[in-house]
């Protein structure tokens, strides 16, 4: 069976995704599957050199405590210094990292991860099950402040099975469970004697060690010569800087102070492109912009009102003006086209004031007055986007009053609290995680207070379903439900844009989650 | 104890009281800010549960008064506490940035003050000449442009078009002094351009003001050349306002350079303070805020003392 | 009228002309601007041509119209802010000088405290507390600038309160309001006006700096400071679009200061 | 003998906002070596401008439009800046009116003394310092070896004025311009300075131009007097001749000023309007008034006489309540004790006690119009408005002899000093008071103008039965207006009584010295006084 799949992959008759899914479904150990991929796509990275990075984010309050990782600076540093059990491959599937292999029980409730023998921490210690358990437990328990806590909610028990094997018992079946471990919070750190980790430790299993770290300013990473993972960590030395000002970031790239910057000012990207030494990297991803409405609060409790609003927004304008063309129109559902179970059959929803009016009438309304709460930091251009929405909605007889909230405290005082606001999602690696996080009834971050019986039922079923076809059908239906009956307007998916000098190289395919190869570019890319 | 010492001691005492009130104000300010460190750090990722856990860990569940008193008690023992955000000792966190801030301020001041005073004297000497008018227009233009704009233009000119200087002012402990001067040249130049105009105009105005005094006419009628009249007779008596404006600008160079820090990615105190305010990291806000206030107060005391010393009458009286 | 043009120095005339132009631009913006303030009329960054005299900005809005509306917003707000700071600061300053004693001590110490907190930080905190709306921004900046205005007003009033005519008014039994507004204020007006010119420019720049840190006047309102910031990255590519609002700020500042210099000169001339 | 200074047909223009005015209009002047010329005139006569022009110097805004000024053989009009600079301080020196303002406060006296000799290269520092000590001695300064090392603020006004004369002599110039060098001084100080100046100028045979408005002073100092008016020369003659026999009417009128004299009125037995009873006042620790007691009788004029620092102005402040007196004493108004603090007094008292000030420039708010200044008490005290107020305004203007049609709408800044003082009187009068305190009301005015003001005050006193308290240092004013006199020194009353009592011997020491120091219009007065040794010239400062 494996042989057959391998052949199909090579000849291109099946997509890589199908292959992985198929292999996983058969309970195959995933390690061998990913090796196959490595063989199939020969790449020729170069060793050595220095990479200097200018990041928008990074704060003086940053720490190495994985529970508080919340910006690109720490994500990239974290992925370079620590390994996770599983990493997300460019095709959106999981791929073993510190785990050599993993397998599920038939009900997908028990998962067994076998650790690599060769993996060592930078202090030379071998990675053991105890390290994994301590690292995961850091995010669990009543006193954990970790943002990863909700991800790991379904874990009932973690046990070591010998030094080398960790067994997770879940409260319910979850076919995507391994992919959770790609999360940047879940890098493995050495356990201390008392079974906890030192939250500030910089000792990891990754390809780089920290030479210096100044929060919010810069980090210097040095390659580990004894890195256990082969074919990774090509660059000798990496320097990460926080350059919050867009113009400064751009100047730094142009003057050769740095080799790579994230989020160049979209206004001037077209000019940046003219520079012969600079290349742009755009990456579709899971990033999407949302305007959640509380589905339990009038007038949003009427689906006709929600549909009216969904038809009253000009999505193309959103992409053109707010995203400066770096994005794709969305269809009011959060699954990105790069993801495994993306429903490509949903007809795109066009800007249609007449239809909006029709829905209003169905709701028994002539006009609609609502307040849309927003702030500059809801996402870049959120205020502009809201104002544009307000303008176009007038054509449908909908008056949207844009309420600009203070950026400070927006996430604590407005988001989840106001019935109609703006927000965004960087995305989740799987459809299940995305839905579970933001659409499942009772989820902490169910920003639209969405509660749909059929959807809730499908979510649980699909999670534990190991048959890909059945799963696909379930996820397709869920996307349909969210799009048509959901309480979230999703006007667009964004693209990540980064700019770099031509000496920076990357593999042919990169991971589509978050920016810069799933933020794992430091160990995956190389310089010439 | 001489009068000057008494005066300085009294002013220092008053300054300490002021500092205390400032610290109380900052604390109340931080308390009044919407949301707190736990929510800010966790951001969108915050859930009520994680926020509560974080608050417990940070001690934010304690009443405000207790937290403030504990902090004050710490300060009296020379302990500025630890950053809520990363549990590092505040003093240790602030020290390297303080050094950077002082370095840049000193660098800019070392050039700006003599140049501004000289230009001001020249403008007063050649009052209403072409030079004076040009200097005036230059001064007005440089204060009328936003700092970040000046910075961008300088980067364009001296880093992009003619690559003489780096566009990022990256220095650390290991950077040799000369190298540090080179790397921070553009931010220093930006600051120089920003502060020079004010000092120059005030120097000119102060000297011209003194020129109306009878003793200036007397000096001229003694046959003293014009430049000596300015230097020997006008300047010493124009010193107090000049000292004052220099002090104000020195204070600005230390406390007001956030924007320049951002543009040149220079790790100074301003950026730390802005971040700390954004993150509600109270001990850091307090430490930096107090340092800034102390800078302002001590520069003021220094300016007063120097003004007094520059006047023989006050000098003897004090 | 003719004599006015003859006796007024050319720099002051130029300054007056600039201020008048900006004022007219501000007041009659809706009639002067070819397009709306936030109206999107074309592609982004269109070059200068006969339709869009100064081209378009990053969102395809007419640059000329934005500059004209910017006069209204920027100058209007800066003026309002400065006016509030001066009304409060000058009244307090004169009052403190007039009363002396503990009133003076209390207000002066309070102002010391206010001045000891770095202005940008004070603004950041206050705005975070009250929310960065335009009225709040105006008030917060006004509060910050009350301190220096207070000091100046107090210092200049100190020279006036000792004069005989103030004593005469006191002996007559006049109240504080009369003493402040009729006896002292008219005599420190020129000093205050000169300071007003400079403070006005500082307020301008302060608003621009706040915009830079994301707390100033928020888009899509056209204000010169934010317009410089929004388009600032273009400078790197030698595009002069951001120079237009920057030049507008600079020209206005210079114009105001020309007039202020002239007024000061006139005031000092009267003393002789 | 050839002239040291020859001025021919000199015209000087001043620029102002409405164009230019000629302030010196064709003056000729000759000065022989060693001669002292007195330039006399009222303010605005152009005497200071002419004096400075003799150095080839004009102040900002002025320029020599035509004429010639020759210093020896050197033409100064149109001479280069370096030529002039070479002469200034070296061959021609200047002594300014206010020595306190004309010494640079930042430098020691001796450094300012040596500046000119060093600048002109005529002395080494050592020599110049030795010269300084010598000249200080000649100028009869105390501690001549040490005084040069003091800063200006450490030296009294009279000493500073002498030090400035010494400084002018530092290069042994041929000509010195004295610009009102004693005007700012008290009389007892003035006499010392006059004596010292005269001595030094004579001994060094230096030519001098002595500018003053005080005829008595100039008659002591000058060999020849030139009278100026509005930029013209009125007449010139040797001093004795000029005093004995002035030719021009204007000169005669100047001479006549000092003749005003009040008839002696018997002291009536009435209850005092204002009684000062053992009043003591402090500025902080400093005791400014020490148990002062005297009465002011209704409709009389009391002159309070004393030099600067005697406490006479403090007395005015205490009476008005601006400076509350210390507990113990009492001020009674018509027999009733007045509250010490201004705030505690009621409006009728405030209205009854008015004040006229010394400096007309600061007494009236320069931003107001005449109408505002005079009209305010009418509204404030009497509640007058509209036509009624207008009528009162006009009648008040007529009382002070200013045409209401012309002056009522003028700005204060558009008035002359005398006019301002009249407005000050009108303002006091408007309140319809009973008692007016006149604080040195004539000391800042020219003599003719001062006389006019005094006459006006006398007239008003007659008409309205006013009571005056005159604070003054000028005995001529006392002579002119006072019924009773109080002499003060160091915050204490030295002598009091009717004018005739106080002015006739025997005197206490201080009164005697004060009276003897008042210059008289006799060229030999100074010699006489010095000869009589009434005044101890050394060490009385």
XYZ file of N, CA, C and O in Angstrom, chain D residues 422-492:
284
model
N -0.820 114.964 35.139
C -2.126 115.619 35.285
C -3.257 114.593 35.241
O -4.231 114.699 35.990
N -3.111 113.597 34.358
C -4.139 112.553 34.303
C -4.183 111.795 35.624
O -5.241 111.439 36.127
N -2.974 111.578 36.197
C -2.903 110.917 37.502
C -3.670 111.725 38.548
O -4.375 111.165 39.406
N -3.546 113.056 38.459
C -4.273 113.911 39.400
C -5.775 113.801 39.152
O -6.570 113.675 40.093
N -6.145 113.797 37.858
C -7.564 113.694 37.518
C -8.150 112.392 38.045
O -9.269 112.345 38.545
N -7.362 111.326 37.935
C -7.849 110.039 38.419
C -8.110 110.098 39.922
O -9.127 109.591 40.415
N -7.178 110.751 40.648
C -7.366 110.869 42.092
C -8.576 111.738 42.398
O -9.411 111.413 43.247
N -8.670 112.793 41.638
C -9.735 113.754 41.860
C -11.115 113.167 41.575
O -12.107 113.501 42.233
N -11.147 112.283 40.590
C -12.415 111.704 40.143
C -13.141 111.005 41.285
O -14.366 110.933 41.318
N -12.352 110.489 42.232
C -12.970 109.763 43.340
C -13.591 110.712 44.364
O -14.226 110.261 45.308
N -13.384 112.000 44.165
C -13.838 113.020 45.110
C -13.327 112.710 46.505
O -14.101 112.554 47.463
N -11.996 112.658 46.650
C -11.395 112.248 47.921
C -11.273 113.426 48.878
O -11.532 114.572 48.519
N -10.855 113.113 50.070
C -10.572 114.167 51.033
C -9.080 114.289 51.271
O -8.601 115.303 51.737
N -8.378 113.216 50.997
C -6.961 113.165 51.339
C -6.203 112.560 50.164
O -6.602 111.522 49.642
N -5.134 113.257 49.739
C -4.342 112.704 48.633
C -2.889 112.599 49.073
O -2.311 113.550 49.612
N -2.330 111.396 48.821
C -0.904 111.219 49.088
C -0.168 111.477 47.782
O -0.473 110.869 46.757
N 0.766 112.412 47.795
C 1.528 112.725 46.592
C 2.939 112.204 46.790
O 3.699 112.746 47.595
N 3.263 111.128 46.054
C 4.560 110.483 46.259
C 5.556 111.003 45.224
O 5.566 110.548 44.093
N 6.380 111.962 45.626
C 7.407 112.512 44.731
C 6.818 112.902 43.380
O 7.386 112.600 42.334
N 5.699 113.576 43.388
C 4.964 113.758 42.128
C 5.684 114.647 41.129
O 5.349 114.650 39.951
N 6.692 115.393 41.555
C 7.339 116.289 40.598
C 8.765 115.879 40.272
O 9.392 116.461 39.401
N 9.265 114.851 40.929
C 10.703 114.603 40.805
C 11.099 114.081 39.426
O 12.236 114.212 39.033
N 10.157 113.493 38.690
C 10.521 112.985 37.374
C 10.222 114.004 36.281
O 10.310 113.687 35.103
N 9.851 115.192 36.671
C 9.405 116.171 35.669
C 10.401 117.307 35.525
O 11.164 117.622 36.441
N 10.350 117.950 34.353
C 11.140 119.158 34.163
C 10.616 120.245 35.087
O 9.446 120.245 35.480
N 11.466 121.208 35.374
C 11.098 122.184 36.404
C 9.880 123.020 36.049
O 9.023 123.274 36.891
N 9.810 123.422 34.776
C 8.647 124.220 34.389
C 7.361 123.429 34.542
O 6.361 123.925 35.034
N 7.439 122.184 34.103
C 6.273 121.308 34.181
C 5.917 121.039 35.640
O 4.747 121.094 36.040
N 6.956 120.804 36.427
C 6.751 120.525 37.848
C 6.042 121.694 38.507
O 5.125 121.518 39.316
N 6.463 122.868 38.141
C 5.852 124.042 38.738
C 4.369 124.092 38.399
O 3.527 124.400 39.249
N 4.062 123.785 37.161
C 2.660 123.768 36.729
C 1.847 122.792 37.567
O 0.727 123.091 37.998
N 2.421 121.633 37.797
C 1.719 120.611 38.575
C 1.494 121.111 40.009
O 0.403 120.989 40.578
N 2.512 121.702 40.588
C 2.382 122.182 41.960
C 1.306 123.259 42.069
O 0.494 123.262 42.997
N 1.313 124.150 41.074
C 0.300 125.208 41.085
C -1.093 124.612 40.999
O -2.016 125.031 41.694
N -1.213 123.619 40.132
C -2.515 122.959 39.966
C -2.968 122.335 41.284
O -4.122 122.477 41.696
N -2.023 121.670 41.946
C -2.382 121.019 43.202
C -2.813 122.048 44.244
O -3.765 121.831 45.002
N -2.115 123.150 44.280
C -2.488 124.219 45.219
C -3.896 124.727 44.931
O -4.720 124.912 45.825
N -4.166 124.925 43.649
C -5.458 125.440 43.234
C -6.577 124.469 43.650
O -7.602 124.880 44.189
N -6.320 123.213 43.399
C -7.340 122.206 43.722
C -7.563 122.116 45.231
O -8.676 121.891 45.693
N -6.472 122.301 45.957
C -6.599 122.244 47.415
C -7.531 123.355 47.914
O -8.410 123.117 48.739
N -7.286 124.534 47.354
C -8.157 125.662 47.673
C -9.606 125.318 47.388
O -10.498 125.464 48.207
N -9.807 124.826 46.156
C -11.154 124.663 45.647
C -11.927 123.582 46.393
O -13.095 123.748 46.707
N -11.265 122.452 46.660
C -12.003 121.322 47.220
C -11.684 121.077 48.689
O -12.145 120.096 49.262
N -10.859 121.930 49.285
C -10.510 121.727 50.684
C -9.772 120.424 50.920
O -10.031 119.706 51.883
N -8.863 120.061 50.003
C -8.157 118.783 50.095
C -7.041 118.840 51.127
O -6.520 119.911 51.444
N -6.708 117.661 51.619
C -5.565 117.536 52.511
C -4.505 116.734 51.754
O -4.825 115.719 51.121
N -3.265 117.199 51.786
C -2.195 116.515 51.063
C -1.147 115.985 52.014
O -0.816 116.626 53.012
N -0.620 114.837 51.642
C 0.645 114.434 52.246
C 1.645 114.351 51.100
O 1.480 113.567 50.169
N 2.667 115.159 51.145
C 3.660 115.217 50.084
C 4.903 114.457 50.503
O 5.537 114.793 51.501
N 5.212 113.442 49.732
C 6.467 112.735 50.007
C 7.491 113.285 49.038
O 7.256 113.286 47.825
N 8.601 113.788 49.526
C 9.551 114.404 48.596
C 10.948 114.403 49.188
O 11.149 114.264 50.396
N 11.922 114.540 48.297
C 13.291 114.734 48.766
C 13.747 116.141 48.390
O 14.849 116.555 48.695
N 12.850 116.868 47.710
C 13.249 118.138 47.134
C 12.757 119.279 48.021
O 11.556 119.503 48.172
N 13.705 120.002 48.612
C 13.320 121.037 49.560
C 12.632 122.207 48.876
O 11.833 122.917 49.488
N 12.912 122.426 47.585
C 12.241 123.495 46.858
C 10.742 123.214 46.788
O 9.907 124.126 46.912
N 10.401 121.960 46.599
C 8.996 121.577 46.570
C 8.348 121.834 47.928
O 7.224 122.319 48.019
N 9.083 121.527 48.974
C 8.569 121.752 50.322
C 8.272 123.231 50.520
O 7.200 123.622 50.977
N 9.235 124.000 50.117
C 9.111 125.449 50.177
C 7.853 125.914 49.452
O 7.108 126.778 49.912
N 7.622 125.272 48.297
C 6.547 125.718 47.426
C 5.162 125.373 47.954
O 4.208 126.103 47.705
N 5.046 124.295 48.678
C 3.691 123.796 48.903
C 3.340 123.446 50.346
O 2.172 123.458 50.726
N 4.343 123.198 51.190
C 4.030 122.590 52.482
C 3.618 123.597 53.553
O 4.086 124.732 53.572
N 2.707 123.112 54.421
C 2.410 123.855 55.632
C 3.233 123.292 56.785
O 3.783 124.011 57.598
N 3.247 121.952 56.822
C 3.969 121.276 57.892
C 5.004 120.356 57.272
O 4.849 119.896 56.140
N 6.062 120.067 58.022
C 7.146 119.238 57.495
C 7.504 118.141 58.497
O 7.543 118.394 59.699
N 7.724 116.959 57.961
C 8.242 115.854 58.771
C 9.533 115.409 58.108
O 9.536 115.080 56.921
N 10.651 115.428 58.823
C 11.923 114.988 58.253
C 12.201 113.574 58.754
O 12.175 113.318 59.950
N 12.484 112.696 57.798
C 12.713 111.291 58.174
C 14.100 110.848 57.780
O 14.659 111.299 56.776
N 14.629 109.934 58.596
C 15.900 109.283 58.250
C 15.902 107.902 58.882
O 15.528 107.747 60.038
N 16.303 106.914 58.097
C 16.391 105.531 58.581
C 15.121 105.071 59.287
O 15.167 104.453 60.348
N 13.976 105.435 58.750
C 12.717 104.935 59.285
C 12.251 105.647 60.542
O 11.284 105.220 61.178
N 12.950 106.717 60.902
C 12.547 107.444 62.101
C 12.298 108.901 61.749
O 12.833 109.407 60.758
